[in-house]
């Protein structure tokens, strides 16, 4: 496969230009075109003659992400996008408008191998990793479509970012480059189910992004029932790696806890969670389970969420209930992709599964 040009750091793009016998500064111009102007189409690049454009196109590839579905929330503040990649795979991104900033949640893989029981994104397994340029392209495509600038990024869409470590870290470095989008690392949050070796690796990257741990249970037995990754790493190992991340980066750790009635909402769950996180620089995001057909559990009501949250706060664990972004009717993360695959299966007789 040809080099993905919009997946290269600026310095690598300058070197690449020299390999096709062009001056290095052309690489910086290309980087600006991709990451400051958010373009993936080489025909719009200014300062490049037709011969140079053709030479670049013949020697490298540029990956995009084309918006094919737009599902706005009724509250007018959030939009779920379905994006098609160059091989027709579908991923999702969610744009969220807040009073002070805009946040985008992007995907890092097509599907996911992690198998969390409550998650629609994993039901067909992992299809493939996203390439670096496919991650940055989600940012630029949604900025263009919404007409707004994205200040904050969360890696909580389809996929486990730390299973696609190299491409994910490369995408974040590109988005941080001041000659590109110049996004602050402090405005980036990465959510992981707890791939311990890569959490430790991330702590050494000199990239102080916010780390979010998908915890969802406070003891190993229960966590193994809903998250297969817990067969590989115990909660204590995950927490130790998170503590190490905090020590090395100074960034507070958030723990996501999806409240699932009848699964992880008992008095004992509450006590174990308090015991686990007490005294740590930790913050709990309490999330209402969003039912999917493959995991028939009910959604907790607002009172149950508030009660659980109040008890955690009273126990010394700073907790907030994640506010609805108004996209409940559009389905849980991964459902738009599943719907789109089914639609294509009916229309064209194919889907992610058999392509
Ligand atoms: S919750 Fe995250 S890690 Fe778990 S299956 Fe879904 S996408 Fe993968």
Coordinates of C-alpha atoms and ligand atoms in Angstrom, one line a residue, residues 109 111-123 156-161 191-194 214 216 226-229 256 333, ligand 1:
X109 CA -11.2 1.1 14.6
X111 CA -15.6 -2.6 14.9
X112 CA -13.9 -3.7 18.1
X113 CA -12.3 -7.0 19.4
X114 CA -12.8 -6.2 23.1
X115 CA -16.3 -7.9 23.4
X116 CA -17.8 -5.7 26.2
X117 CA -21.3 -7.2 26.8
X118 CA -23.1 -3.9 26.8
X119 CA -21.5 -2.4 23.6
X120 CA -23.0 -2.5 20.1
X121 CA -19.6 -1.6 18.5
X122 CA -18.1 -5.0 19.2
X123 CA -20.9 -7.3 18.0
X156 CA -14.6 7.1 22.8
X157 CA -16.3 6.1 19.5
X158 CA -16.0 2.7 17.8
X159 CA -12.9 0.8 18.7
X160 CA -10.3 0.5 21.5
X161 CA -7.7 3.2 20.8
X191 CA -10.9 6.1 26.8
X192 CA -9.6 2.6 27.2
X193 CA -11.0 -0.6 28.7
X194 CA -7.6 -1.1 30.3
X214 CA -13.9 2.1 31.3
X216 CA -18.0 -0.6 34.9
X226 CA -19.2 -8.0 31.3
X227 CA -15.7 -7.2 30.0
X228 CA -13.5 -10.0 28.5
X229 CA -10.4 -7.8 28.8
X256 CA -16.5 5.5 33.5
X333 CA -22.5 4.0 20.0
Ligands
LIG1 S1 -16.9 -0.4 25.1 FE1 -15.1 0.3 23.9 S2 -13.6 -1.4 24.2 FE2 -15.6 -2.2 24.9 S3 -16.3 -3.3 23.0 FE3 -17.2 -1.1 23.0 S4 -15.7 0.0 21.7 FE4 -14.7 -1.9 22.4

